[in-house]
Short mmCIF file of C-alpha atoms in Angstrom, two decimals:
data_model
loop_
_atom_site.label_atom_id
_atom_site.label_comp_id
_atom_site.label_asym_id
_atom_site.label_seq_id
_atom_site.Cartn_x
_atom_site.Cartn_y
_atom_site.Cartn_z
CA UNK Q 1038 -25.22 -49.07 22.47
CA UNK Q 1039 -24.10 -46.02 21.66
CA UNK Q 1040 -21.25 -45.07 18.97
CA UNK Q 1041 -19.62 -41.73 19.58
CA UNK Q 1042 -16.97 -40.76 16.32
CA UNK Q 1043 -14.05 -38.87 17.60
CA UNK Q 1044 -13.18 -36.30 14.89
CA UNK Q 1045 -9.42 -35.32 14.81
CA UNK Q 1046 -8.22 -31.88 15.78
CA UNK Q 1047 -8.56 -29.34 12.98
CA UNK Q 1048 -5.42 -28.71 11.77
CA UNK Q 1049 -4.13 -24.76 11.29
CA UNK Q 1050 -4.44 -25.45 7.56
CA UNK Q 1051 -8.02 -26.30 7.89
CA UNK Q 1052 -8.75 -23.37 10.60
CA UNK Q 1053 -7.08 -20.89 8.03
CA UNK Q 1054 -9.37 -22.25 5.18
CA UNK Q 1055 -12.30 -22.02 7.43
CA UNK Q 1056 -11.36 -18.15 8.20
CA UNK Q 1057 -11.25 -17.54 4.70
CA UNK Q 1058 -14.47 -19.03 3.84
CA UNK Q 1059 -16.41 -17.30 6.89
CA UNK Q 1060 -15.23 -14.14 6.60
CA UNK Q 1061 -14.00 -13.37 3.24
CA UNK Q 1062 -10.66 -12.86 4.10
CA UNK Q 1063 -8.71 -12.68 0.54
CA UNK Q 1064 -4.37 -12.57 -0.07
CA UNK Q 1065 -4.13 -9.22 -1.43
CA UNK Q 1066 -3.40 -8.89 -4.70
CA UNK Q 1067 0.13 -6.61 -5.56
CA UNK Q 1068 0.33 -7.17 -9.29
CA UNK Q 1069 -0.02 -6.29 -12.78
CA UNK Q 1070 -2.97 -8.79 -13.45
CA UNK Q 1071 -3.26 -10.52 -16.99
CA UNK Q 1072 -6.16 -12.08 -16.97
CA UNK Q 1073 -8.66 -10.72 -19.96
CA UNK Q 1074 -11.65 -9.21 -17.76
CA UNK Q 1075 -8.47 -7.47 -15.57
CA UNK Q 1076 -6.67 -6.24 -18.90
CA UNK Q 1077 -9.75 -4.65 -20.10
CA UNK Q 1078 -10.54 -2.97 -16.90
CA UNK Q 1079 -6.62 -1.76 -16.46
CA UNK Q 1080 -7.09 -0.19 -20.07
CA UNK Q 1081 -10.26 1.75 -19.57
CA UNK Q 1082 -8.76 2.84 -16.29
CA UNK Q 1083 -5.34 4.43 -17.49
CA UNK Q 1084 -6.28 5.17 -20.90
CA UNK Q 1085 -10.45 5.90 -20.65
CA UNK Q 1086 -12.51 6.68 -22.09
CA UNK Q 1087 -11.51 4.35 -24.75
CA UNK Q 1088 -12.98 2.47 -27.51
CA UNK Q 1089 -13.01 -0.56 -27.60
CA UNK Q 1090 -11.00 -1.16 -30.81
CA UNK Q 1091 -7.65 0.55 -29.08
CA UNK Q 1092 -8.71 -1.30 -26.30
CA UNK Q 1093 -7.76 -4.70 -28.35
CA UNK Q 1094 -4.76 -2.61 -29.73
CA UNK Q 1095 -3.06 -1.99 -26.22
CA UNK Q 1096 -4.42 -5.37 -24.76
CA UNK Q 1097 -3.42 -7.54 -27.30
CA UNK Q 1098 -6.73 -9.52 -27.00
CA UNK Q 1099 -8.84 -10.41 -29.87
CA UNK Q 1100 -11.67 -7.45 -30.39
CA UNK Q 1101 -14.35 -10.65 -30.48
CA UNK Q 1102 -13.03 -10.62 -26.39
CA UNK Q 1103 -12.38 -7.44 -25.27
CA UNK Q 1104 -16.13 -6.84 -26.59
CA UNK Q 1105 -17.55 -9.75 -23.86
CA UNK Q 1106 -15.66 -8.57 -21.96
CA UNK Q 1107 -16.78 -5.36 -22.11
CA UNK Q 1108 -20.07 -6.15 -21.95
CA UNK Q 1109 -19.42 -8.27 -19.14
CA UNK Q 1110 -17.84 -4.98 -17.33
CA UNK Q 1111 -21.10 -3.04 -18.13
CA UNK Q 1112 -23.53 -5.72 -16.47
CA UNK Q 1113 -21.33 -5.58 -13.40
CA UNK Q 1114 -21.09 -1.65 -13.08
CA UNK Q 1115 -17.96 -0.95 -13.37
CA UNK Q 1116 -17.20 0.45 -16.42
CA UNK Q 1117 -20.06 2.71 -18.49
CA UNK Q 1118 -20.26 3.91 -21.99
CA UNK Q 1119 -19.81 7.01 -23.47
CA UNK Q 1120 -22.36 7.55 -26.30
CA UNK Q 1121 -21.85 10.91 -26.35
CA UNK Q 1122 -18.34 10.66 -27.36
CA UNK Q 1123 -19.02 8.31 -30.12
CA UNK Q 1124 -16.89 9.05 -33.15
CA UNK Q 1125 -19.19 7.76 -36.03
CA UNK Q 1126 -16.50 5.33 -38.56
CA UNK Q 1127 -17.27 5.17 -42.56
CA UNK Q 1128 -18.53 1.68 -42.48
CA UNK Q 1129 -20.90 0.09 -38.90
CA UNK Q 1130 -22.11 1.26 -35.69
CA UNK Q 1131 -20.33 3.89 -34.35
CA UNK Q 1132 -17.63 3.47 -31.43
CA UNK Q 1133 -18.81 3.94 -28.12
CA UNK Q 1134 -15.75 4.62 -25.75
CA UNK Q 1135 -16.37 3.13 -22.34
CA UNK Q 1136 -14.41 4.50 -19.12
CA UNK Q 1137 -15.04 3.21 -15.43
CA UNK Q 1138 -17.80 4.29 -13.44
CA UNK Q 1139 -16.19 5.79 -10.52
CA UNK Q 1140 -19.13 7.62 -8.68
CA UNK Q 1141 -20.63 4.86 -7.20
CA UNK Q 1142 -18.10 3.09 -5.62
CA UNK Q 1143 -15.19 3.42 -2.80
CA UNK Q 1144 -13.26 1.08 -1.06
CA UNK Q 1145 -11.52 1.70 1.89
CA UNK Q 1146 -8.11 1.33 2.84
CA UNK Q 1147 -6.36 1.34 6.73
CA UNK Q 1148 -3.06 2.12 7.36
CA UNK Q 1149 -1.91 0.85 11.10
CA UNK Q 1150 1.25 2.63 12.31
CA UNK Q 1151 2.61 1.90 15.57
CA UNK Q 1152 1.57 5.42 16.68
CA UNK Q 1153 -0.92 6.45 14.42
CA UNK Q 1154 -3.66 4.78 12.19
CA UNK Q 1155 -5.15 6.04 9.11
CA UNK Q 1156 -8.33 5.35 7.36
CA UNK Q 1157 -8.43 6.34 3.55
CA UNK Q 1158 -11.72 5.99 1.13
CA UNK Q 1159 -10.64 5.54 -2.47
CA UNK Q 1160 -12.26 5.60 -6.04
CA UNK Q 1161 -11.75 2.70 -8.21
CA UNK Q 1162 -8.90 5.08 -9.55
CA UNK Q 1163 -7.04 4.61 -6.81
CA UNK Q 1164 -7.74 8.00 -5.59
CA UNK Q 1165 -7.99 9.54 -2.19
CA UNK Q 1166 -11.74 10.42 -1.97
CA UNK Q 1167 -11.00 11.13 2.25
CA UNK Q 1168 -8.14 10.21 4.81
CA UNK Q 1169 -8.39 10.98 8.92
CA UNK Q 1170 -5.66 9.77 10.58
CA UNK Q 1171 -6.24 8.63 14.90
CA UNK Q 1172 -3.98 7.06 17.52
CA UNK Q 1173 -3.54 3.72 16.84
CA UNK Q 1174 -5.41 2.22 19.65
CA UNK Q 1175 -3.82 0.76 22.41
CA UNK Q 1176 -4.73 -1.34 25.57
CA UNK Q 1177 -5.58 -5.33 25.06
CA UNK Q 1178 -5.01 -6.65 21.47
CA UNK Q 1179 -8.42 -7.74 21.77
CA UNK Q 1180 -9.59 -4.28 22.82
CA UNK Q 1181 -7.49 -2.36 20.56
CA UNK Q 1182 -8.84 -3.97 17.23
CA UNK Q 1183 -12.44 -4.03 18.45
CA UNK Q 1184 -11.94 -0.38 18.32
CA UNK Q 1185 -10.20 -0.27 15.27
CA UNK Q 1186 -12.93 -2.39 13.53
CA UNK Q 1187 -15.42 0.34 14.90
CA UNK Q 1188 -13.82 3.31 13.93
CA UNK Q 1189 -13.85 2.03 10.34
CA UNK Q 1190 -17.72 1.33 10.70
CA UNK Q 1191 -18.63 4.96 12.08
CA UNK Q 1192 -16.12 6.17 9.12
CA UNK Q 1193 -17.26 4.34 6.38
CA UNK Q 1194 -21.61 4.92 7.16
CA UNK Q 1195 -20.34 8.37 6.61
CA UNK Q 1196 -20.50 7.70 3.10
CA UNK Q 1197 -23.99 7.48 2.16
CA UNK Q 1198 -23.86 7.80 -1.68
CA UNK Q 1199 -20.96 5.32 -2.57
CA UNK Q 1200 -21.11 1.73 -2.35
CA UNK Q 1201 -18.18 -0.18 -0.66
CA UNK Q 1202 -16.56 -2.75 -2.05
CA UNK Q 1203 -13.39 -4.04 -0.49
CA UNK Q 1204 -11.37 -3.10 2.74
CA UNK Q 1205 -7.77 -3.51 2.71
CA UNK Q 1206 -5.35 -3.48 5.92
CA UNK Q 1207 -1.39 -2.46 5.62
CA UNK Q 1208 0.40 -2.78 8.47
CA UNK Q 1209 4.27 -3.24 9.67
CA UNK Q 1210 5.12 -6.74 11.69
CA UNK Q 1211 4.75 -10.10 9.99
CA UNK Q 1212 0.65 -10.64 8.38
CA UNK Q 1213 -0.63 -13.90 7.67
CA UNK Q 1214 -2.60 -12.91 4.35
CA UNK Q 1215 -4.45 -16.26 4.62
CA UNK Q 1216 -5.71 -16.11 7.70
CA UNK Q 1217 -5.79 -12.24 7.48
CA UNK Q 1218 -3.48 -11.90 10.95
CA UNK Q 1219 -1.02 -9.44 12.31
CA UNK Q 1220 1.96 -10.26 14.75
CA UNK Q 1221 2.80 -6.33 15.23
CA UNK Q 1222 5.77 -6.94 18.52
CA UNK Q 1223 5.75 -2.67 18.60
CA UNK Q 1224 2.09 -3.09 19.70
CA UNK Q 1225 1.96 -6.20 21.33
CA UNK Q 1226 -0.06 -7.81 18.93
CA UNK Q 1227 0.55 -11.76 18.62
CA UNK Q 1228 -1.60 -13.61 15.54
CA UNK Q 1229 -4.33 -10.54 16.05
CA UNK Q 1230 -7.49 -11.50 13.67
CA UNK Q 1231 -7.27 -8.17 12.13
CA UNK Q 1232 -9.01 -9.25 9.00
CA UNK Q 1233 -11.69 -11.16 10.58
CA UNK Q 1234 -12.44 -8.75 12.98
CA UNK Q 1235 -12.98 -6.33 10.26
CA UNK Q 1236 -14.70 -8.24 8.17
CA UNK Q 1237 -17.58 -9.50 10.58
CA UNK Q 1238 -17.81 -5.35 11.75
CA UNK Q 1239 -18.21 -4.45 8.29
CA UNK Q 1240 -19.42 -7.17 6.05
CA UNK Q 1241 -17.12 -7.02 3.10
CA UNK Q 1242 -14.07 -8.64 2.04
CA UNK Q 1243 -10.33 -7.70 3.48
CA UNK Q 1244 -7.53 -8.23 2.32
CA UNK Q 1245 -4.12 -7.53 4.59
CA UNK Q 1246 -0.51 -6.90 3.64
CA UNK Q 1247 2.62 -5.80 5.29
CA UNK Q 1248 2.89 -2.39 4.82
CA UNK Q 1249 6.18 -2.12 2.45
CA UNK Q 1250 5.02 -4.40 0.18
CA UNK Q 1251 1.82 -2.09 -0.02
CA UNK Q 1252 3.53 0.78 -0.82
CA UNK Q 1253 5.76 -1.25 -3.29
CA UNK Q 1254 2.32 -2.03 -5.09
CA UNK Q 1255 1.40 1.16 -4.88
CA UNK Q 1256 3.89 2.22 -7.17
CA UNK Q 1257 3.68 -1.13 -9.57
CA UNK Q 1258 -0.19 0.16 -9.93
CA UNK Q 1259 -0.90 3.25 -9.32
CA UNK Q 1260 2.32 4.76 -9.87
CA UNK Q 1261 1.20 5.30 -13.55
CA UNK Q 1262 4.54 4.47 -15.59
CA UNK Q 1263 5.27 1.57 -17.99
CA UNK Q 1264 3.90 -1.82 -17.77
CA UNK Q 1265 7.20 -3.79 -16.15
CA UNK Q 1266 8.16 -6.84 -18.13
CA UNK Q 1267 8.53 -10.22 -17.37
CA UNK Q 1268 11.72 -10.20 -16.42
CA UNK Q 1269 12.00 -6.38 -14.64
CA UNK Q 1270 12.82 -6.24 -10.95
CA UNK Q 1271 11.99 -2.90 -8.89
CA UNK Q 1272 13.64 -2.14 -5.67
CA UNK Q 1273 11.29 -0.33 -2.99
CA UNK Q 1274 13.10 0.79 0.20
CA UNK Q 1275 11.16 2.81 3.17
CA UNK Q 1276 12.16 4.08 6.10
CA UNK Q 1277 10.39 6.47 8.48
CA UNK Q 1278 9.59 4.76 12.28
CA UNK Q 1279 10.65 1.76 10.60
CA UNK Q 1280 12.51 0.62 7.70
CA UNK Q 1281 11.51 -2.27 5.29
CA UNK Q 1282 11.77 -3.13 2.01
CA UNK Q 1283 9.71 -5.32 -1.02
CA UNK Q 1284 10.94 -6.34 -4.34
CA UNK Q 1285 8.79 -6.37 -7.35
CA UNK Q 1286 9.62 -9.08 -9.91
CA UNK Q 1287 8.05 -9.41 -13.39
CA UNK Q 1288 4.76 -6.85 -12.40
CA UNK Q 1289 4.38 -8.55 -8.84
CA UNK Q 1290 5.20 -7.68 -5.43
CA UNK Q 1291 7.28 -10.53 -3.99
CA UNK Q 1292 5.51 -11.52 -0.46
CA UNK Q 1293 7.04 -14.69 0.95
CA UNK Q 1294 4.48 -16.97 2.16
CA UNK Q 1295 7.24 -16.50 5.61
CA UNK Q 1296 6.45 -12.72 6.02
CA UNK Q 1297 8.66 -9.92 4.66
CA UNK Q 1298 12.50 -10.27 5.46
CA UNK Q 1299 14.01 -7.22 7.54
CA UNK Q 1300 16.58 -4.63 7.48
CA UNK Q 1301 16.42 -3.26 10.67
CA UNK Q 1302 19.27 -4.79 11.89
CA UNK Q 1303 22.07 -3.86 9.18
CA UNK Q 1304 25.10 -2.57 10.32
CA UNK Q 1305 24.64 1.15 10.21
CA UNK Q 1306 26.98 3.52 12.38
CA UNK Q 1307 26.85 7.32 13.41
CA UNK Q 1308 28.41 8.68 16.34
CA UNK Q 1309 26.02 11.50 15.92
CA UNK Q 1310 22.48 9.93 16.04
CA UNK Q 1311 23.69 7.26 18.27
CA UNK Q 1312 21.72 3.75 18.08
CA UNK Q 1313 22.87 0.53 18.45
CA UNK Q 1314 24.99 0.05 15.47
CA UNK Q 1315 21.65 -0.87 13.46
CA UNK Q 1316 20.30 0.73 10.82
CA UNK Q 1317 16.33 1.35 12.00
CA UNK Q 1318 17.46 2.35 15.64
CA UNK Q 1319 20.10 4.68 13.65
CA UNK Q 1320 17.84 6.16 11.40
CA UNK Q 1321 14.16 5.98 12.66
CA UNK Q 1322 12.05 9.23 13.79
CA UNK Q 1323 12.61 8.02 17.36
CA UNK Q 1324 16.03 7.40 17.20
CA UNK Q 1325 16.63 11.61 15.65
CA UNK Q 1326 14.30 12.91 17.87
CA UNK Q 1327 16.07 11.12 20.92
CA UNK Q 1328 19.73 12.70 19.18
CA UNK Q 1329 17.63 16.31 18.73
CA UNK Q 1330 16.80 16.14 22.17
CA UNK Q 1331 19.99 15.28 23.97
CA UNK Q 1332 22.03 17.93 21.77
CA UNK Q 1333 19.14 20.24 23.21
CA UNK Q 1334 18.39 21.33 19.54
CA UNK Q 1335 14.45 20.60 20.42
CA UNK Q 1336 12.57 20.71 24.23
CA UNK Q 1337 12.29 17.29 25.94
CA UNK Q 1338 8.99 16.92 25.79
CA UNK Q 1339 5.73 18.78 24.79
CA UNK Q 1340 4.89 19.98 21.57
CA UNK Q 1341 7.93 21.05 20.50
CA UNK Q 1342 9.49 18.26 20.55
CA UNK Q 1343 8.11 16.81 17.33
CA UNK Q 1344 9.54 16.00 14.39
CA UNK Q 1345 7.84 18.79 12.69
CA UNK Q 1346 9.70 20.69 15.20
CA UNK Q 1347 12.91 19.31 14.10
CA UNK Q 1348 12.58 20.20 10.35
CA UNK Q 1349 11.16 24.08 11.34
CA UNK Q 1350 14.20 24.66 13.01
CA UNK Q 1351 16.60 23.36 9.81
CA UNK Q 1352 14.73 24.76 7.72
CA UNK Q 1353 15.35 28.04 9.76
CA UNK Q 1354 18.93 27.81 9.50
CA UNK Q 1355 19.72 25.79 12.90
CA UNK Q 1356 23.15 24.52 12.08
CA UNK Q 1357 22.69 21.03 14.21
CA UNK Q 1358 19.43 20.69 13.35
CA UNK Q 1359 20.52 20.32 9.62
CA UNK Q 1360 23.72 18.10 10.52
CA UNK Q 1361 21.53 15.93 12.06
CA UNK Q 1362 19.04 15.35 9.20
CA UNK Q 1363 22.20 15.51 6.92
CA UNK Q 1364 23.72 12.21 8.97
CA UNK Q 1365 20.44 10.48 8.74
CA UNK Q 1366 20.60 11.25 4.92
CA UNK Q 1367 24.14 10.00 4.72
CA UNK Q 1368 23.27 6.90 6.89
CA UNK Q 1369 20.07 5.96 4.75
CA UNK Q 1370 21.93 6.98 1.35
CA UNK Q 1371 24.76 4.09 2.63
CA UNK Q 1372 22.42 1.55 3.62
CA UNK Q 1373 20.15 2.12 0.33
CA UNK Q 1374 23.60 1.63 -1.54
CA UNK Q 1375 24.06 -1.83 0.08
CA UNK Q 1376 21.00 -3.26 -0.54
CA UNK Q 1377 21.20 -2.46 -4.19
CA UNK Q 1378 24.60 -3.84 -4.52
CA UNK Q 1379 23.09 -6.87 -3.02
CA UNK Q 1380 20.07 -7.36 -5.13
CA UNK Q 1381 21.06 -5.23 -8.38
CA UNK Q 1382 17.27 -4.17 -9.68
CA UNK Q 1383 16.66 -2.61 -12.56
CA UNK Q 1384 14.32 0.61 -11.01
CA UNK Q 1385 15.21 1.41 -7.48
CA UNK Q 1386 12.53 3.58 -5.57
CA UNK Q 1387 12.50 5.30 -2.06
CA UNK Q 1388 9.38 6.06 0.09
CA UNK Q 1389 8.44 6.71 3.72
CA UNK Q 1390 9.04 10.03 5.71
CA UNK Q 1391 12.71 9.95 6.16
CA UNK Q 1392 13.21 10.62 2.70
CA UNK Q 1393 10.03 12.48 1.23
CA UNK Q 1394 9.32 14.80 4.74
CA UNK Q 1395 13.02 16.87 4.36
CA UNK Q 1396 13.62 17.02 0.72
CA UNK Q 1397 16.87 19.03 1.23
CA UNK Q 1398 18.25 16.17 2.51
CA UNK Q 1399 18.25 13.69 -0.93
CA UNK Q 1400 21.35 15.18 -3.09
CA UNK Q 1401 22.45 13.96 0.41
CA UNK Q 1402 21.13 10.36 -0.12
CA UNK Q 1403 22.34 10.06 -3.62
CA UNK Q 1404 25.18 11.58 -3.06
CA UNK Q 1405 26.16 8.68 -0.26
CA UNK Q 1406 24.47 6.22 -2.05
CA UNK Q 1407 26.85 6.92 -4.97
CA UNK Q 1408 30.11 7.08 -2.80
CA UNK Q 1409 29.14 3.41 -1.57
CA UNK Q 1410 27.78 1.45 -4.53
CA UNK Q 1411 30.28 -0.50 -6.18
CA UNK Q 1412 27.86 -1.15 -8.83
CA UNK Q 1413 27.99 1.75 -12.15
CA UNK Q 1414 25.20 4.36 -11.40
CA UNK Q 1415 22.28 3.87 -11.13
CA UNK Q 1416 19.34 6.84 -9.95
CA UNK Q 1417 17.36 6.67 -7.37
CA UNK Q 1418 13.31 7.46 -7.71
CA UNK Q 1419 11.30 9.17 -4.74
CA UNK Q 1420 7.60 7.67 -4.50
CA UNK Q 1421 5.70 9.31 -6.78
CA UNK Q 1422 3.31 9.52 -3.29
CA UNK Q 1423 5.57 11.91 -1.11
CA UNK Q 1424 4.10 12.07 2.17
CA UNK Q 1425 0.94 10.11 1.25
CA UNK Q 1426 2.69 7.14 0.89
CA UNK Q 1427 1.53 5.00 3.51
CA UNK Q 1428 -2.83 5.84 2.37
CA UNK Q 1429 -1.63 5.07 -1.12
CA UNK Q 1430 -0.64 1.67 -0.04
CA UNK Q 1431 -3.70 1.15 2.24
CA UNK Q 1432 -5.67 2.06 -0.94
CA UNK Q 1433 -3.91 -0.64 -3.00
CA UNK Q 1434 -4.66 -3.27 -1.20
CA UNK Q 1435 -8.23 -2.47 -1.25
CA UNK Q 1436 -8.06 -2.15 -5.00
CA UNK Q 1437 -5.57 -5.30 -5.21
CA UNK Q 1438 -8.74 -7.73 -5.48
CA UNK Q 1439 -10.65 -5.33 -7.76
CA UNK Q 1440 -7.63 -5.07 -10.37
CA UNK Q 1441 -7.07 -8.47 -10.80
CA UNK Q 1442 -10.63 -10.06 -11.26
CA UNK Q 1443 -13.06 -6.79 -11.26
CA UNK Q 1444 -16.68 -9.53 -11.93
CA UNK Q 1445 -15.46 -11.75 -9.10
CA UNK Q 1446 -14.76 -9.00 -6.93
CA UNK Q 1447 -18.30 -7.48 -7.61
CA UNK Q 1448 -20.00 -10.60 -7.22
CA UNK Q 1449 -17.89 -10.75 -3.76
CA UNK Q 1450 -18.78 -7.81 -2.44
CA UNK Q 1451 -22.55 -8.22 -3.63
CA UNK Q 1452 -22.42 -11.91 -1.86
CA UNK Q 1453 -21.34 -10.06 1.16
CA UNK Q 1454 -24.54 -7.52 1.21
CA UNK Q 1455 -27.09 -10.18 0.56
CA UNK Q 1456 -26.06 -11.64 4.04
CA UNK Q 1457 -25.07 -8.53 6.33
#
């Protein structure tokens, strides 16, 4: 007689988990880590080369810790000692600074747009070693991230000399970081295995994050400025194609476990640029190109009829080229105002195209933004990424992992070769 066992259905939890363990797919991490090995490492990489001594001093950490940990950092490779900066003291050894060795390594960061993808290779700095930017690829979902996955590959066996160590994915719609998935509506995509696709193409681990909340980490980690406290909250708002936003609590990029919440559709109305009474069909490059276009300020079509094209001819003195980009100011300024009134954070930061591509146009901004707050002043700080906003928060997420547990994320990415 024969027994057969009738196993029940996996459920999504248990798919997810078995995603995650097959392919490496890690939630990015957007914060100021805190953890002893990540302290160390955050030290030698803002203040290196350092000794080890004012590494406890800044840390706060015991020097009997920061020195495992330091030598823990060594074995793994990524920091390295300076001997020949050694400052001999009166009494012992004499200090040997240590500072993170850079050369060897890269990760690599991908920024999908809905019209245009970029690939970035970064230092463990959270420098831009390389960026090329191609179409985002169209067609079937399944055909269009196959081809993403393999323009990474040909990209990234350019780079001979450097090891990789992490790939991380920013991209607009609603990601499952778990699962490392992308529901993108702009480009069809519906629960596309983004992550996983990468990850088998490439044999390291990815990490994906909607692309505001990126950039937002960008800033919290790269941005270079004070460590945020506990209790400080940091406004990020971006608009270019689209418009988002992320809030930064305590040193950490809130990322609801739901998906990012939306502003696209707050009230936002301009007789000149048109729209639909919303703010991201107001105030998107589509929506002032369309405006541009119909008041004949810029051809129909061809390659004139660019946004590049738009901001040659203000900057030239076209009267209606410059009202335009002067309503879109006022418009963003308004809508800026309104979610700060909402939300009252103590830094509030801009980012994305709309505001860093036409700089002319932000006395415009704050000036709005002041008429409409009800709140006392408060300034306004443009990304301290301009236009390279959106590879800076590619690069992040890659570096995410890395920042927060720098052994694990070694021994990760060493697991990874052993089996490719």
């Amino acid at each position: 007689m024969t027994i057969t066992t009738v196993r029940p259905a996996p459920t999504v939890a248990h798919t997810k988990r078995a995603l995650l363990t097959r392919y490496h797919i890690v939630a990015p991490s957007l914060k100021v880590a805190d953890a002893a090995a990540a302290s160390v490492f955050g030290a030698a990489r803002l203040r290196g080369p350092i000794a080890r001594d004012v590494i406890a001093q800044h840390t706060k950490l015991s020097i009997a810790t920061v020195n495992r940990q330091v030598t823990a950092l060594l074995e793994a490779g990524v920091l390295r000692e300076r001997a020949d900066l050694a400052v001999s003291g009166a009494v012992g050894r004499p200090r040997v600074p240590v500072e993170v060795n850079h050369e060897p390594y890269l990760t690599l960061g991908i920024h999908i747009g809905a019209r245009a993808t970029s690939i970035v290779a970064t230092d463990l700095f959270g420098r831009t070693l390389d960026v090329v930017e191609t179409p985002t690829p169209r067609g079937s979902q399944a055909a269009a991230v196959s081809a993403l996955a393999e323009s990474a590959r040909r990209y990234l066996s350019r780079w001979h000399r450097r090891r990789p160590l992490w790939v991380g994915v920013a991209a607009g719609g609603v990601v499952d970081s778990t699962a490392g998935t992308l529901d993108h509506p702009r480009l069809g995509w519906s629960d596309a295995p983004v992550g996983p696709v990468l990850a088998e193409a490439l044999g390291l681990p990815v990490s994906v994050a909607s692309h505001v909340d990126a950039m937002a980490g960008a800033e919290l980690l790269l941005g270079v400025r004070r460590q945020p406290s506990p209790t400080s909250t940091s406004l990020y708002v971006y608009a270019r194609e689209t418009v988002g936003y992320a809030l930064s609590i305590g040193g950490r990029v809130h990322s609801p476990t739901s998906g990012p919440g939306t502003i696209a559709a707050l009230p936002a109305q301009s007789e000149l640029l048109g729209g639909s009474g919303q703010l991201e069909a107001t105030v998107s490059d589509e929506a002032v190109l369309t405006a541009a276009r119909r008041a004949r300020i810029i051809p129909a079509q061809g390659p004139g009829s660019t946004m590049q094209a738009l901001l040659r001819a203000a900057r030239q003195d076209h009267p209606q080229a410059q009202e335009l980009l002067a309503e879109r100011a006022r418009v963003l300024g308004e809508a800026v105002a309104l979610l700060r009134d909402m939300l009252n954070p103590d830094d509030l930061v801009v980012g994305g195209q709309a505001f860093t591509q036409y700089p002319e146009g932000m006395a415009l901004v704050e000036e709005a933004f002041a008429q409409r707050s009800v709140l006392p002043p408060r300034q306004i700080r443009v990304t301290a990424f301009g236009n390279r906003v959106q590879e800076a928060g590619a690069g992040v997420v890659s570096l995410g992992g890395l920042y927060a547990d720098p052994i694990g994320a070694i021994r990760r990415a060493g697991r990874r070769d052993a089996t490719a």
